[in-house]
């Protein structure tokens, strides 16, 4: 697929769902992709990107940002508190707030750096032990902590278990967001972004469908 194909699929999924064409933001997930491939998408007009490792993003993005100052970078991986400083300095949106300790570290760094980044809370909808994200029943307490810290929580994010049909996870995330009055939902990847749009995704995180298969380090 190409950028144009993915965008066309987003538009058609929006139409099918009776949603506005511009109600879904495409986050191009560029992890493991070299900077020149990212730049190909930048040249084609894509501006929003996602990375899951701070160090990799630090290696690729400062130079790209000099050329494309309106580029927006979303952090979508597990964030260690000792990387909060670097993440706040480089990224524009943190999608993976999943514990009070991290919320506190982000608040501290944002205050120090005079930045106030929008964040998402990552929810572990499948309650998988190896996966990041707050368990659904712990979400209200974490949301309250974030509110007390005056973190700007834009919405919720999830990564459904690979072996599940994603529909129930997307529906659950939408329900949890509605209960908290949160409007944005980051859900859906290459295999299921059209389904996610049906359930209300406002951000889809697409890697493979845009860039092809990743050369992942073992
Ligand atoms: C890698 C990744 C994606 C993109 O996955 P694809 O299947 O390549 O589209 C989306 N979200 C997160 C959190 C990821 O780590």
Coordinates of N, CA and C and ligand atoms in Angstrom, one line a residue, residues 29 31 52 76-77 96 122 157-159 188-191 205-210 212 214 216, ligand 1:
X29 N 3.6 5.2 11.7 CA 4.5 4.6 12.6 C 5.8 4.3 11.9
X31 N 8.9 3.4 13.3 CA 9.9 2.7 14.1 C 10.6 1.7 13.1
X52 N 8.3 4.4 18.9 CA 8.1 3.7 20.2 C 9.4 3.7 21.1
X76 N 4.6 6.4 21.2 CA 3.6 5.3 21.3 C 4.2 4.0 22.0
X77 N 5.3 4.1 22.6 CA 5.9 2.9 23.2 C 5.9 2.9 24.7
X96 N 1.1 7.1 25.8 CA 1.2 5.9 26.6 C 1.4 6.1 28.1
X122 N -2.8 5.0 28.1 CA -2.9 3.7 27.4 C -3.6 2.7 28.3
X157 N -5.8 5.2 24.6 CA -5.1 4.5 23.5 C -5.0 3.0 23.9
X158 N -5.1 2.1 22.9 CA -5.0 0.7 23.2 C -4.3 -0.1 22.1
X159 N -3.7 -1.2 22.5 CA -3.2 -2.1 21.5 C -3.8 -3.5 21.8
X188 N -6.2 1.1 16.4 CA -6.2 0.7 15.0 C -4.8 0.8 14.4
X189 N -4.3 -0.4 13.8 CA -3.0 -0.4 13.2 C -3.2 -0.9 11.8
X190 N -2.2 -1.3 11.1 CA -2.3 -1.7 9.7 C -3.4 -2.7 9.4
X191 N -3.5 -3.7 10.3 CA -4.5 -4.8 10.0 C -5.9 -4.4 10.3
X205 N -2.8 4.3 14.1 CA -1.3 4.2 14.1 C -0.9 3.2 13.1
X206 N -0.5 3.6 11.9 CA -0.2 2.7 10.8 C 1.3 2.6 10.4
X207 N 1.9 1.5 10.5 CA 3.3 1.3 10.1 C 3.4 0.5 8.8
X208 N 3.3 -0.8 9.0 CA 3.5 -1.7 7.9 C 2.8 -1.4 6.6
X209 N 1.5 -1.0 6.7 CA 0.8 -0.7 5.5 C 1.4 0.5 4.7
X210 N 2.1 1.4 5.4 CA 2.7 2.5 4.8 C 4.1 2.3 4.3
X212 N 5.8 -0.9 4.5 CA 6.2 -2.3 4.2 C 6.8 -2.9 5.5
X214 N 8.9 -4.2 8.5 CA 10.0 -3.6 9.2 C 11.2 -4.5 9.3
X216 N 13.1 -5.5 11.9 CA 13.2 -5.4 13.3 C 14.4 -6.1 13.8
Ligands
LIG1 C1 4.4 -0.8 15.6 C2 3.2 -0.2 16.2 C3 2.1 0.2 15.4 C4 2.0 0.0 13.9 O1 1.8 -1.4 13.6 P1 1.6 -1.9 12.1 O2 0.9 -3.2 12.3 O3 2.9 -2.0 11.5 O4 0.7 -0.9 11.5 C5 1.0 0.8 16.0 N1 1.0 1.1 17.4 C6 2.0 0.8 18.2 C7 1.9 1.1 19.6 C8 3.1 0.1 17.6 O5 4.1 -0.2 18.4

